[in-house]
């Protein structure tokens, strides 16, 4: 639908009148008052936010020990603090001499966001690489020892194998179901399409832990002399099977496959929404032309529709790949890596917190980082191609 | 809906007048497309498969301990065992109310603050020219792929008692979610803002508006669809997150997902609360999701994430 009605808000919104002349500075000289105000303002905002946060944490008594009150105040302080910080930052840069001000403004707009990315992602990445060459409590360097231990361990190889399985199966199955559902839903009545899409989409709102709980009930095991309480065992018994303890059954990695089902269940809705909009965006006349040439619906789908939605398929695929590489919660909650279900992210967690082997844990993350590098390079290339096409 | 959008009511009426036979035919839908029985059956089956596990959870959460352990939830209609005690227990002895409140306190600022930071950056990328623009944006695209696991150990040290001393407090988690959500936020908002007409900005400039004014009065109101879409995505991600909440919050401040994970690991007494706890943890995100679904779908598909 959205593909056909191109953003009505956009074309419909009239630009609000902006007061004439405000802020248009005739002079190119610096305005010391603004510079001062901006600087002082930023410092005060920073000081206030930091102290308020510490007060929330350490002196709850000041706020009547009320979590609701603290939460509300925190929201005001956090959001208001961010607003006023930008306001004073802007005042400061505006106060600078004209040329410098214009040159600096873009960086002022970028700086807070990039500072956070640097603190939260770049600094830790470098530090983690650093730790990966250090011993278990990061007090001395041990060279490549951690990598040797990790790469040599049976557990790690098992985790790699499982991650590869997750990577091969989950994105492909998710995209497959996403396409199927998008195509079928497109053939339903308007109402049917809306309802069925909502139903498939719904699990996207559910957490991995919640989803694991839901599916734990499905996979529940009861011995043969009791009634089945798990849906899967009930069906399995109905067709004549013995009750199975599904999540402990590592034959053919069945337990890993059953956990993959959970992730697919969660992600198909997301894939379906993007693919559905792409399918609706396929021009009608290309389909019509193929029909006139006598192509069957199946041929039309594979030769006309699929090539035109290839870009979206790749986007969805990459998104799910990135997600799968980091898959943790489901395995952690359901098996914690027992019965040959270990994956890299869970192994990292176990090494860091269960075994207190921070050096080895860091080495595992670095290996994970290396594993995502090809995806990263592909992502950047894909983006560049798209930008050229804009 | 697709046809309603493209045809005026009079056109629709005319179509039904000229082809009265087709409208009444059973194999044709109201909008004139043929009805596909295969699609209907397959979709019904898929929808049932997709809902059944969640229905199972809901029914199980409403049954007492013995009923949960002895019979399947699908037999509840004739085997009975219905009760609200699990919900009472989860709010009482398991104290899930506090953790729900904690989740709200964590999720709301962690949704709004990154949007503000990212919107300014996205504005700079869309409407300003500066050196290093391409390189800086490509860095964003690249950073989106970095697994957050890299951050845990260094940031636990940095936030810990030997560093800033904010580990375990809400502010630490807000900063973390703001940082981790930033790349995707900048990327999504910028892709949308890049489609806004440049002429609007030009005329605002001629009227003498500063960038700060243009941003708040023009660009933010025009970007509401994508801001809403990202807000939903970020809210779901923060609410549903286990790792960050588990590692960076004290037990008193634990979110509902951490609480649920605790219930999952519990043995013996209280295991019957688990389905009720799981259901409670899903209610708020589902409400948010359903009420704002329209925004979400539009934001996702309007070139925001597509790319």
mmCIF file of N, CA and C in Angstrom, chain A residues 1-2 5 9-10 18 20-22 53 57-58 67 74 83 86-87 90 94 105-107 109-110 114 116 120-121 124 128 131 186-190 196 198 201-202 205 207 214 227-229 234 265 277 328-329 332-333 345 353 358 362 365 376 379 382-384 387, chain B residues 1 5 29 33 39 43 50 53-54 70 72 74 101-102 105 116 120 123 125 130-131 136-138 140-143 149-151 153-154 157 165 169 171 174-175 178-179 190 196 207-210 212-213 216 240 242-243 246-247 252 257 261 264 290 293 296 298 301 307:
data_model
loop_
_atom_site.group_PDB
_atom_site.id
_atom_site.type_symbol
_atom_site.label_atom_id
_atom_site.label_comp_id
_atom_site.label_asym_id
_atom_site.label_seq_id
_atom_site.Cartn_x
_atom_site.Cartn_y
_atom_site.Cartn_z
ATOM 1 N N UNK A 1 0.815 -1.183 0.000
ATOM 2 C CA UNK A 1 0.000 0.000 0.000
ATOM 3 C C UNK A 1 0.853 1.239 0.000
ATOM 4 N N UNK A 2 1.863 1.211 0.873
ATOM 5 C CA UNK A 2 2.688 2.402 1.003
ATOM 6 C C UNK A 2 3.412 2.698 -0.305
ATOM 7 N N UNK A 5 0.828 4.768 -2.414
ATOM 8 C CA UNK A 5 0.517 6.110 -1.955
ATOM 9 C C UNK A 5 1.770 6.688 -1.327
ATOM 10 N N UNK A 9 2.014 12.426 3.930
ATOM 11 C CA UNK A 9 2.420 13.488 4.855
ATOM 12 C C UNK A 9 3.391 14.442 4.180
ATOM 13 N N UNK A 10 4.267 13.806 3.394
ATOM 14 C CA UNK A 10 5.346 14.585 2.806
ATOM 15 C C UNK A 10 4.817 15.658 1.896
ATOM 16 N N UNK A 18 8.423 30.597 9.030
ATOM 17 C CA UNK A 18 9.490 30.820 9.992
ATOM 18 C C UNK A 18 9.670 32.328 10.114
ATOM 19 N N UNK A 20 10.693 35.950 10.086
ATOM 20 C CA UNK A 20 11.690 36.537 9.203
ATOM 21 C C UNK A 20 12.841 37.144 10.000
ATOM 22 N N UNK A 21 13.982 36.917 9.506
ATOM 23 C CA UNK A 21 15.126 37.627 10.038
ATOM 24 C C UNK A 21 15.702 37.104 11.339
ATOM 25 N N UNK A 22 15.013 36.160 12.010
ATOM 26 C CA UNK A 22 15.558 35.707 13.294
ATOM 27 C C UNK A 22 16.878 34.996 13.034
ATOM 28 N N UNK A 53 21.332 12.441 38.068
ATOM 29 C CA UNK A 53 21.347 10.991 37.882
ATOM 30 C C UNK A 53 21.936 10.301 39.093
ATOM 31 N N UNK A 57 20.199 7.692 41.880
ATOM 32 C CA UNK A 57 20.763 6.387 42.182
ATOM 33 C C UNK A 57 21.062 6.234 43.670
ATOM 34 N N UNK A 58 21.650 7.286 44.282
ATOM 35 C CA UNK A 58 22.191 7.084 45.620
ATOM 36 C C UNK A 58 21.355 7.714 46.740
ATOM 37 N N UNK A 67 9.643 5.071 42.975
ATOM 38 C CA UNK A 67 10.232 4.744 41.668
ATOM 39 C C UNK A 67 9.530 5.484 40.550
ATOM 40 N N UNK A 74 13.549 11.418 35.932
ATOM 41 C CA UNK A 74 14.662 10.980 35.098
ATOM 42 C C UNK A 74 14.353 11.217 33.629
ATOM 43 N N UNK A 83 17.983 18.083 25.130
ATOM 44 C CA UNK A 83 17.516 19.236 24.356
ATOM 45 C C UNK A 83 18.368 20.468 24.659
ATOM 46 N N UNK A 86 21.911 20.487 23.306
ATOM 47 C CA UNK A 86 21.959 20.871 21.890
ATOM 48 C C UNK A 86 21.713 22.363 21.725
ATOM 49 N N UNK A 87 20.788 22.891 22.531
ATOM 50 C CA UNK A 87 20.465 24.314 22.427
ATOM 51 C C UNK A 87 21.705 25.162 22.700
ATOM 52 N N UNK A 90 24.426 24.804 20.117
ATOM 53 C CA UNK A 90 24.067 25.604 18.950
ATOM 54 C C UNK A 90 24.361 27.083 19.206
ATOM 55 N N UNK A 94 26.911 29.344 17.065
ATOM 56 C CA UNK A 94 26.390 30.543 16.392
ATOM 57 C C UNK A 94 27.147 31.800 16.789
ATOM 58 N N UNK A 105 29.244 24.135 12.289
ATOM 59 C CA UNK A 105 27.883 23.717 12.653
ATOM 60 C C UNK A 105 27.585 22.245 12.353
ATOM 61 N N UNK A 106 27.933 21.754 11.139
ATOM 62 C CA UNK A 106 27.632 20.337 10.893
ATOM 63 C C UNK A 106 28.279 19.424 11.923
ATOM 64 N N UNK A 107 29.526 19.723 12.283
ATOM 65 C CA UNK A 107 30.219 18.856 13.235
ATOM 66 C C UNK A 107 29.599 18.967 14.625
ATOM 67 N N UNK A 109 26.441 19.367 15.171
ATOM 68 C CA UNK A 109 25.244 18.524 15.115
ATOM 69 C C UNK A 109 25.613 17.039 15.226
ATOM 70 N N UNK A 110 26.759 16.682 14.666
ATOM 71 C CA UNK A 110 27.162 15.276 14.659
ATOM 72 C C UNK A 110 27.805 14.849 15.979
ATOM 73 N N UNK A 114 28.160 10.988 17.614
ATOM 74 C CA UNK A 114 29.403 10.270 17.326
ATOM 75 C C UNK A 114 30.219 10.034 18.586
ATOM 76 N N UNK A 116 29.027 9.305 21.453
ATOM 77 C CA UNK A 116 28.462 8.113 22.084
ATOM 78 C C UNK A 116 28.874 6.842 21.350
ATOM 79 N N UNK A 120 30.764 3.897 23.126
ATOM 80 C CA UNK A 120 30.047 2.639 23.327
ATOM 81 C C UNK A 120 30.528 1.536 22.394
ATOM 82 N N UNK A 121 31.060 1.894 21.246
ATOM 83 C CA UNK A 121 31.411 0.849 20.280
ATOM 84 C C UNK A 121 32.886 0.856 19.869
ATOM 85 N N UNK A 124 35.369 0.308 23.165
ATOM 86 C CA UNK A 124 35.321 -1.084 23.631
ATOM 87 C C UNK A 124 35.914 -2.079 22.632
ATOM 88 N N UNK A 128 38.720 -4.473 23.696
ATOM 89 C CA UNK A 128 38.507 -5.922 23.658
ATOM 90 C C UNK A 128 39.627 -6.620 22.895
ATOM 91 N N UNK A 131 42.405 -6.729 25.296
ATOM 92 C CA UNK A 131 42.215 -7.766 26.318
ATOM 93 C C UNK A 131 42.464 -9.171 25.773
ATOM 94 N N UNK A 186 -1.041 -11.220 -0.482
ATOM 95 C CA UNK A 186 -1.383 -10.275 -1.543
ATOM 96 C C UNK A 186 -2.608 -10.739 -2.326
ATOM 97 N N UNK A 187 -2.860 -12.047 -2.322
ATOM 98 C CA UNK A 187 -3.985 -12.583 -3.083
ATOM 99 C C UNK A 187 -5.279 -12.618 -2.270
ATOM 100 N N UNK A 188 -5.181 -12.301 -0.971
ATOM 101 C CA UNK A 188 -6.379 -12.321 -0.131
ATOM 102 C C UNK A 188 -7.162 -11.020 -0.296
ATOM 103 N N UNK A 189 -8.357 -11.003 0.299
ATOM 104 C CA UNK A 189 -9.123 -9.762 0.311
ATOM 105 C C UNK A 189 -8.413 -8.765 1.222
ATOM 106 N N UNK A 190 -8.763 -7.494 1.090
ATOM 107 C CA UNK A 190 -8.089 -6.454 1.866
ATOM 108 C C UNK A 190 -8.083 -6.778 3.350
ATOM 109 N N UNK A 196 -4.253 -11.340 8.498
ATOM 110 C CA UNK A 196 -3.241 -12.397 8.481
ATOM 111 C C UNK A 196 -1.845 -11.812 8.653
ATOM 112 N N UNK A 198 -1.077 -9.125 10.370
ATOM 113 C CA UNK A 198 -0.920 -8.775 11.783
ATOM 114 C C UNK A 198 -0.567 -10.001 12.602
ATOM 115 N N UNK A 201 2.925 -10.999 11.989
ATOM 116 C CA UNK A 201 3.823 -9.943 12.425
ATOM 117 C C UNK A 201 3.955 -9.907 13.945
ATOM 118 N N UNK A 202 2.907 -10.338 14.620
ATOM 119 C CA UNK A 202 2.818 -10.188 16.075
ATOM 120 C C UNK A 202 4.044 -10.649 16.855
ATOM 121 N N UNK A 205 6.921 -8.480 18.395
ATOM 122 C CA UNK A 205 6.864 -7.698 19.630
ATOM 123 C C UNK A 205 7.325 -8.516 20.838
ATOM 124 N N UNK A 207 9.786 -10.802 23.206
ATOM 125 C CA UNK A 207 11.220 -10.913 23.483
ATOM 126 C C UNK A 207 11.700 -12.336 23.218
ATOM 127 N N UNK A 214 7.403 -19.516 25.580
ATOM 128 C CA UNK A 214 6.290 -20.028 24.786
ATOM 129 C C UNK A 214 6.636 -21.382 24.170
ATOM 130 N N UNK A 227 0.056 -38.018 30.655
ATOM 131 C CA UNK A 227 -0.453 -37.292 29.495
ATOM 132 C C UNK A 227 0.616 -36.333 28.974
ATOM 133 N N UNK A 228 0.576 -36.098 27.677
ATOM 134 C CA UNK A 228 1.491 -35.116 27.120
ATOM 135 C C UNK A 228 0.988 -33.711 27.448
ATOM 136 N N UNK A 229 1.901 -32.815 27.911
ATOM 137 C CA UNK A 229 1.505 -31.427 28.112
ATOM 138 C C UNK A 229 2.133 -30.524 27.057
ATOM 139 N N UNK A 234 2.515 -34.248 21.980
ATOM 140 C CA UNK A 234 1.147 -34.725 21.770
ATOM 141 C C UNK A 234 0.945 -35.140 20.312
ATOM 142 N N UNK A 265 10.221 -18.106 13.656
ATOM 143 C CA UNK A 265 8.869 -17.704 14.071
ATOM 144 C C UNK A 265 8.839 -16.218 14.410
ATOM 145 N N UNK A 277 5.890 -5.180 0.703
ATOM 146 C CA UNK A 277 5.868 -3.852 0.097
ATOM 147 C C UNK A 277 6.650 -3.847 -1.209
ATOM 148 N N UNK A 328 21.852 -15.253 21.015
ATOM 149 C CA UNK A 328 22.310 -15.574 22.357
ATOM 150 C C UNK A 328 21.166 -15.999 23.268
ATOM 151 N N UNK A 329 20.187 -15.116 23.419
ATOM 152 C CA UNK A 329 19.152 -15.294 24.441
ATOM 153 C C UNK A 329 18.494 -16.665 24.400
ATOM 154 N N UNK A 332 20.860 -19.393 25.538
ATOM 155 C CA UNK A 332 21.214 -19.179 26.936
ATOM 156 C C UNK A 332 20.077 -19.620 27.849
ATOM 157 N N UNK A 333 18.867 -19.258 27.480
ATOM 158 C CA UNK A 333 17.719 -19.527 28.336
ATOM 159 C C UNK A 333 17.298 -20.999 28.268
ATOM 160 N N UNK A 345 28.090 -16.621 20.747
ATOM 161 C CA UNK A 345 27.726 -15.558 21.688
ATOM 162 C C UNK A 345 27.508 -16.111 23.090
ATOM 163 N N UNK A 353 31.734 -14.988 32.311
ATOM 164 C CA UNK A 353 31.110 -14.935 33.626
ATOM 165 C C UNK A 353 31.159 -16.263 34.378
ATOM 166 N N UNK A 358 38.491 -13.815 31.099
ATOM 167 C CA UNK A 358 38.191 -12.644 30.280
ATOM 168 C C UNK A 358 39.045 -12.605 29.015
ATOM 169 N N UNK A 362 37.427 -12.450 25.385
ATOM 170 C CA UNK A 362 37.744 -11.390 24.434
ATOM 171 C C UNK A 362 38.185 -11.966 23.094
ATOM 172 N N UNK A 365 35.206 -12.903 21.113
ATOM 173 C CA UNK A 365 34.532 -11.763 20.487
ATOM 174 C C UNK A 365 35.318 -11.271 19.274
ATOM 175 N N UNK A 376 30.103 -6.880 6.916
ATOM 176 C CA UNK A 376 30.294 -5.442 7.024
ATOM 177 C C UNK A 376 30.728 -4.848 5.683
ATOM 178 N N UNK A 379 27.918 -4.948 3.265
ATOM 179 C CA UNK A 379 26.931 -3.944 3.636
ATOM 180 C C UNK A 379 27.341 -2.572 3.099
ATOM 181 N N UNK A 382 27.034 -2.535 -0.696
ATOM 182 C CA UNK A 382 25.620 -2.522 -1.059
ATOM 183 C C UNK A 382 25.071 -1.105 -0.918
ATOM 184 N N UNK A 383 25.441 -0.477 0.211
ATOM 185 C CA UNK A 383 24.990 0.881 0.474
ATOM 186 C C UNK A 383 25.500 1.838 -0.591
ATOM 187 N N UNK A 384 26.784 1.714 -0.976
ATOM 188 C CA UNK A 384 27.365 2.618 -1.978
ATOM 189 C C UNK A 384 26.640 2.492 -3.304
ATOM 190 N N UNK A 387 23.361 4.217 -3.094
ATOM 191 C CA UNK A 387 23.506 5.672 -3.091
ATOM 192 C C UNK A 387 23.713 6.191 -4.509
ATOM 193 N N UNK B 1 -8.061 -2.271 0.537
ATOM 194 C CA UNK B 1 -7.538 -0.936 0.778
ATOM 195 C C UNK B 1 -6.774 -0.439 -0.439
ATOM 196 N N UNK B 5 -7.652 3.268 -2.377
ATOM 197 C CA UNK B 5 -6.728 4.386 -2.451
ATOM 198 C C UNK B 5 -6.663 4.952 -3.860
ATOM 199 N N UNK B 29 -13.534 -11.232 -5.726
ATOM 200 C CA UNK B 29 -13.607 -10.447 -4.500
ATOM 201 C C UNK B 29 -14.203 -9.074 -4.797
ATOM 202 N N UNK B 33 -10.623 -8.711 -7.982
ATOM 203 C CA UNK B 33 -9.591 -9.723 -8.208
ATOM 204 C C UNK B 33 -10.184 -11.103 -7.965
ATOM 205 N N UNK B 39 -4.714 -19.858 -1.630
ATOM 206 C CA UNK B 39 -4.108 -18.843 -0.760
ATOM 207 C C UNK B 39 -4.832 -18.771 0.569
ATOM 208 N N UNK B 43 -2.979 -19.653 4.018
ATOM 209 C CA UNK B 43 -2.786 -18.569 4.977
ATOM 210 C C UNK B 43 -3.472 -18.864 6.303
ATOM 211 N N UNK B 50 1.054 -20.016 13.541
ATOM 212 C CA UNK B 50 1.793 -18.892 14.125
ATOM 213 C C UNK B 50 1.215 -18.467 15.483
ATOM 214 N N UNK B 53 1.229 -21.389 19.484
ATOM 215 C CA UNK B 53 2.120 -21.382 20.659
ATOM 216 C C UNK B 53 1.753 -20.293 21.668
ATOM 217 N N UNK B 54 1.408 -19.094 21.183
ATOM 218 C CA UNK B 54 1.070 -17.998 22.096
ATOM 219 C C UNK B 54 -0.243 -18.278 22.806
ATOM 220 N N UNK B 70 -0.283 -31.832 34.587
ATOM 221 C CA UNK B 70 -0.853 -33.139 34.271
ATOM 222 C C UNK B 70 -1.499 -33.254 32.896
ATOM 223 N N UNK B 72 -2.544 -31.430 28.923
ATOM 224 C CA UNK B 72 -2.200 -30.427 27.923
ATOM 225 C C UNK B 72 -3.186 -29.276 27.959
ATOM 226 N N UNK B 74 -4.625 -27.762 25.659
ATOM 227 C CA UNK B 74 -5.741 -27.874 24.715
ATOM 228 C C UNK B 74 -6.895 -28.695 25.285
ATOM 229 N N UNK B 101 7.653 -1.779 36.242
ATOM 230 C CA UNK B 101 7.931 -0.347 36.374
ATOM 231 C C UNK B 101 9.371 -0.056 35.952
ATOM 232 N N UNK B 102 10.305 -0.913 36.407
ATOM 233 C CA UNK B 102 11.697 -0.742 36.003
ATOM 234 C C UNK B 102 11.840 -0.759 34.488
ATOM 235 N N UNK B 105 10.808 2.513 33.131
ATOM 236 C CA UNK B 105 11.808 3.536 33.427
ATOM 237 C C UNK B 105 13.026 3.374 32.517
ATOM 238 N N UNK B 116 16.762 11.975 19.624
ATOM 239 C CA UNK B 116 17.163 13.378 19.568
ATOM 240 C C UNK B 116 18.599 13.515 19.048
ATOM 241 N N UNK B 120 19.640 15.103 14.998
ATOM 242 C CA UNK B 120 20.572 16.193 14.680
ATOM 243 C C UNK B 120 21.630 15.710 13.690
ATOM 244 N N UNK B 123 20.141 15.255 10.306
ATOM 245 C CA UNK B 123 19.925 16.563 9.674
ATOM 246 C C UNK B 123 21.213 17.046 9.014
ATOM 247 N N UNK B 125 23.685 15.297 7.968
ATOM 248 C CA UNK B 125 24.005 14.489 6.792
ATOM 249 C C UNK B 125 23.111 14.824 5.612
ATOM 250 N N UNK B 130 29.801 19.289 4.300
ATOM 251 C CA UNK B 130 31.025 19.433 5.103
ATOM 252 C C UNK B 130 32.020 18.363 4.671
ATOM 253 N N UNK B 131 33.262 18.578 5.046
ATOM 254 C CA UNK B 131 34.313 17.630 4.662
ATOM 255 C C UNK B 131 34.170 16.355 5.483
ATOM 256 N N UNK B 136 32.250 9.639 7.165
ATOM 257 C CA UNK B 136 31.562 9.540 8.448
ATOM 258 C C UNK B 136 30.291 8.711 8.331
ATOM 259 N N UNK B 137 29.588 8.858 7.211
ATOM 260 C CA UNK B 137 28.354 8.093 7.089
ATOM 261 C C UNK B 137 28.629 6.615 6.832
ATOM 262 N N UNK B 138 29.654 6.353 6.020
ATOM 263 C CA UNK B 138 30.017 4.953 5.769
ATOM 264 C C UNK B 138 30.406 4.289 7.088
ATOM 265 N N UNK B 140 29.084 4.806 9.890
ATOM 266 C CA UNK B 140 27.821 4.413 10.520
ATOM 267 C C UNK B 140 27.325 3.079 9.974
ATOM 268 N N UNK B 141 27.365 2.974 8.641
ATOM 269 C CA UNK B 141 26.906 1.735 7.998
ATOM 270 C C UNK B 141 27.721 0.555 8.504
ATOM 271 N N UNK B 142 29.029 0.785 8.658
ATOM 272 C CA UNK B 142 29.899 -0.304 9.091
ATOM 273 C C UNK B 142 29.647 -0.654 10.556
ATOM 274 N N UNK B 143 29.510 0.352 11.397
ATOM 275 C CA UNK B 143 29.380 0.127 12.839
ATOM 276 C C UNK B 143 28.093 -0.620 13.182
ATOM 277 N N UNK B 149 28.537 -7.509 21.871
ATOM 278 C CA UNK B 149 29.350 -8.238 22.845
ATOM 279 C C UNK B 149 30.718 -7.596 23.048
ATOM 280 N N UNK B 150 31.234 -6.919 22.013
ATOM 281 C CA UNK B 150 32.551 -6.300 22.177
ATOM 282 C C UNK B 150 32.536 -5.322 23.345
ATOM 283 N N UNK B 151 31.362 -4.766 23.639
ATOM 284 C CA UNK B 151 31.320 -3.649 24.576
ATOM 285 C C UNK B 151 31.303 -4.089 26.036
ATOM 286 N N UNK B 153 32.816 -6.178 28.344
ATOM 287 C CA UNK B 153 33.878 -6.167 29.339
ATOM 288 C C UNK B 153 34.456 -4.772 29.553
ATOM 289 N N UNK B 154 34.842 -4.065 28.480
ATOM 290 C CA UNK B 154 35.389 -2.717 28.696
ATOM 291 C C UNK B 154 34.397 -1.793 29.399
ATOM 292 N N UNK B 157 33.907 -2.455 33.094
ATOM 293 C CA UNK B 157 35.013 -1.841 33.834
ATOM 294 C C UNK B 157 34.823 -0.340 33.945
ATOM 295 N N UNK B 165 31.221 4.454 38.327
ATOM 296 C CA UNK B 165 30.353 4.073 39.435
ATOM 297 C C UNK B 165 28.869 4.134 39.112
ATOM 298 N N UNK B 169 22.872 1.168 37.800
ATOM 299 C CA UNK B 169 21.867 2.236 37.813
ATOM 300 C C UNK B 169 21.234 2.420 36.432
ATOM 301 N N UNK B 171 20.857 5.088 34.690
ATOM 302 C CA UNK B 171 21.535 5.981 33.751
ATOM 303 C C UNK B 171 22.544 5.226 32.879
ATOM 304 N N UNK B 174 20.628 3.588 30.145
ATOM 305 C CA UNK B 174 20.174 4.553 29.137
ATOM 306 C C UNK B 174 21.309 4.901 28.183
ATOM 307 N N UNK B 175 22.499 5.181 28.777
ATOM 308 C CA UNK B 175 23.637 5.547 27.925
ATOM 309 C C UNK B 175 23.959 4.393 26.979
ATOM 310 N N UNK B 178 21.369 4.102 24.279
ATOM 311 C CA UNK B 178 21.497 5.234 23.370
ATOM 312 C C UNK B 178 22.676 5.009 22.419
ATOM 313 N N UNK B 179 23.789 4.570 22.969
ATOM 314 C CA UNK B 179 24.969 4.330 22.140
ATOM 315 C C UNK B 179 24.752 3.210 21.140
ATOM 316 N N UNK B 190 18.396 9.425 8.567
ATOM 317 C CA UNK B 190 19.043 10.118 7.441
ATOM 318 C C UNK B 190 18.451 9.643 6.099
ATOM 319 N N UNK B 196 13.384 14.225 1.744
ATOM 320 C CA UNK B 196 12.595 15.452 1.922
ATOM 321 C C UNK B 196 13.055 16.497 0.901
ATOM 322 N N UNK B 207 14.427 32.982 4.424
ATOM 323 C CA UNK B 207 13.663 33.705 5.447
ATOM 324 C C UNK B 207 14.500 34.026 6.672
ATOM 325 N N UNK B 208 15.736 33.560 6.697
ATOM 326 C CA UNK B 208 16.624 33.905 7.797
ATOM 327 C C UNK B 208 16.616 32.934 8.956
ATOM 328 N N UNK B 209 16.033 31.763 8.763
ATOM 329 C CA UNK B 209 16.011 30.789 9.857
ATOM 330 C C UNK B 209 17.386 30.152 10.018
ATOM 331 N N UNK B 210 17.780 29.919 11.243
ATOM 332 C CA UNK B 210 19.028 29.196 11.479
ATOM 333 C C UNK B 210 18.762 27.700 11.314
ATOM 334 N N UNK B 212 19.177 25.460 13.514
ATOM 335 C CA UNK B 212 18.511 24.964 14.713
ATOM 336 C C UNK B 212 16.999 25.163 14.598
ATOM 337 N N UNK B 213 16.605 26.345 14.102
ATOM 338 C CA UNK B 213 15.173 26.612 13.942
ATOM 339 C C UNK B 213 14.573 25.749 12.845
ATOM 340 N N UNK B 216 13.936 22.199 14.148
ATOM 341 C CA UNK B 216 12.793 21.968 15.034
ATOM 342 C C UNK B 216 11.467 22.284 14.370
ATOM 343 N N UNK B 240 12.728 -5.630 25.296
ATOM 344 C CA UNK B 240 12.936 -7.064 25.171
ATOM 345 C C UNK B 240 14.368 -7.499 25.432
ATOM 346 N N UNK B 242 17.709 -8.673 27.055
ATOM 347 C CA UNK B 242 18.082 -9.404 28.265
ATOM 348 C C UNK B 242 19.505 -9.072 28.702
ATOM 349 N N UNK B 243 20.433 -9.094 27.740
ATOM 350 C CA UNK B 243 21.854 -9.016 28.075
ATOM 351 C C UNK B 243 22.238 -7.757 28.842
ATOM 352 N N UNK B 246 20.582 -7.449 32.226
ATOM 353 C CA UNK B 246 21.102 -8.440 33.166
ATOM 354 C C UNK B 246 22.468 -8.025 33.704
ATOM 355 N N UNK B 247 23.304 -7.503 32.818
ATOM 356 C CA UNK B 247 24.678 -7.197 33.216
ATOM 357 C C UNK B 247 24.818 -5.844 33.895
ATOM 358 N N UNK B 252 17.477 -4.909 42.281
ATOM 359 C CA UNK B 252 16.349 -4.010 42.574
ATOM 360 C C UNK B 252 15.834 -3.337 41.318
ATOM 361 N N UNK B 257 12.117 -8.585 31.778
ATOM 362 C CA UNK B 257 12.704 -9.684 31.010
ATOM 363 C C UNK B 257 13.727 -10.438 31.857
ATOM 364 N N UNK B 261 13.538 -14.310 33.009
ATOM 365 C CA UNK B 261 14.638 -15.262 32.867
ATOM 366 C C UNK B 261 14.903 -15.953 34.209
ATOM 367 N N UNK B 264 12.330 -18.560 34.668
ATOM 368 C CA UNK B 264 12.601 -19.710 33.793
ATOM 369 C C UNK B 264 13.580 -20.678 34.452
ATOM 370 N N UNK B 290 0.737 -2.840 18.447
ATOM 371 C CA UNK B 290 -0.514 -2.847 17.702
ATOM 372 C C UNK B 290 -1.069 -1.459 17.463
ATOM 373 N N UNK B 293 1.317 0.119 14.858
ATOM 374 C CA UNK B 293 1.742 -0.738 13.760
ATOM 375 C C UNK B 293 1.753 -0.024 12.409
ATOM 376 N N UNK B 296 4.738 1.948 12.031
ATOM 377 C CA UNK B 296 5.893 1.070 11.966
ATOM 378 C C UNK B 296 6.077 0.530 10.554
ATOM 379 N N UNK B 298 4.819 1.638 7.766
ATOM 380 C CA UNK B 298 5.109 2.687 6.803
ATOM 381 C C UNK B 298 6.559 3.153 6.900
ATOM 382 N N UNK B 301 8.941 0.576 5.469
ATOM 383 C CA UNK B 301 8.894 0.340 4.026
ATOM 384 C C UNK B 301 9.067 1.601 3.194
ATOM 385 N N UNK B 307 17.278 -0.741 1.598
ATOM 386 C CA UNK B 307 18.499 -0.100 1.115
ATOM 387 C C UNK B 307 19.643 -0.953 0.993
#
